[in-house]
Amino acid sequence: MTQRAQAFRSFYWNFLQFLGTQSKSFIFIALYYALWFVIDRVSYFKFDLKSFEGRPIGMATFDGYDIGARVSLYYSCVIVFFSVFLIVSLLGYF
């Protein structure tokens, strides 16, 4: 095993031990910041349908919701949540 792989494995093992021992008190801080970023993103997003061309007709289209924007928001919120959670967890580790 190379030295770089050994260093990564050592870091990964130490990080998992840190999360195992400190997770009861620390996980809520990371969850708070992750959810805060997601809620901030959702609160400014608009779902208004801007064009009707090429859209399949459904209830959401009749109500004026842009399904593409909703799906895009969902995926971006998932990515933001896990990214912020990982960054805050790593900041707490160091």
Steps between C-alpha positions, in 0.01 A plus 500: 500500500636841409568765757225723362241224521614419854467868600149518354399180676641632828314831461178322409525268798575789741213706355256213548617454858454873561147488362426192710609663825386859437199444278242522779583862570649611170262355243225748587727796429587363157133418429396850606737672258419259217126551541549875535672518161229285340216708647673819388523361146137386492360826640619708201410253224210566266302222330311716251460349155657737248425322173241242403664371180594133492355430843286194561163602630446403860361644819825677587506666158142615541586640842798686351782308668826436320581134568853533362571776752359290784714198409805722459436654842465155657832375363683820585363490857618141543847596377511812720383303805763229472776745404436732795460205737834357388679836516370582849586149619854533365536845657394354833754223463792738445 
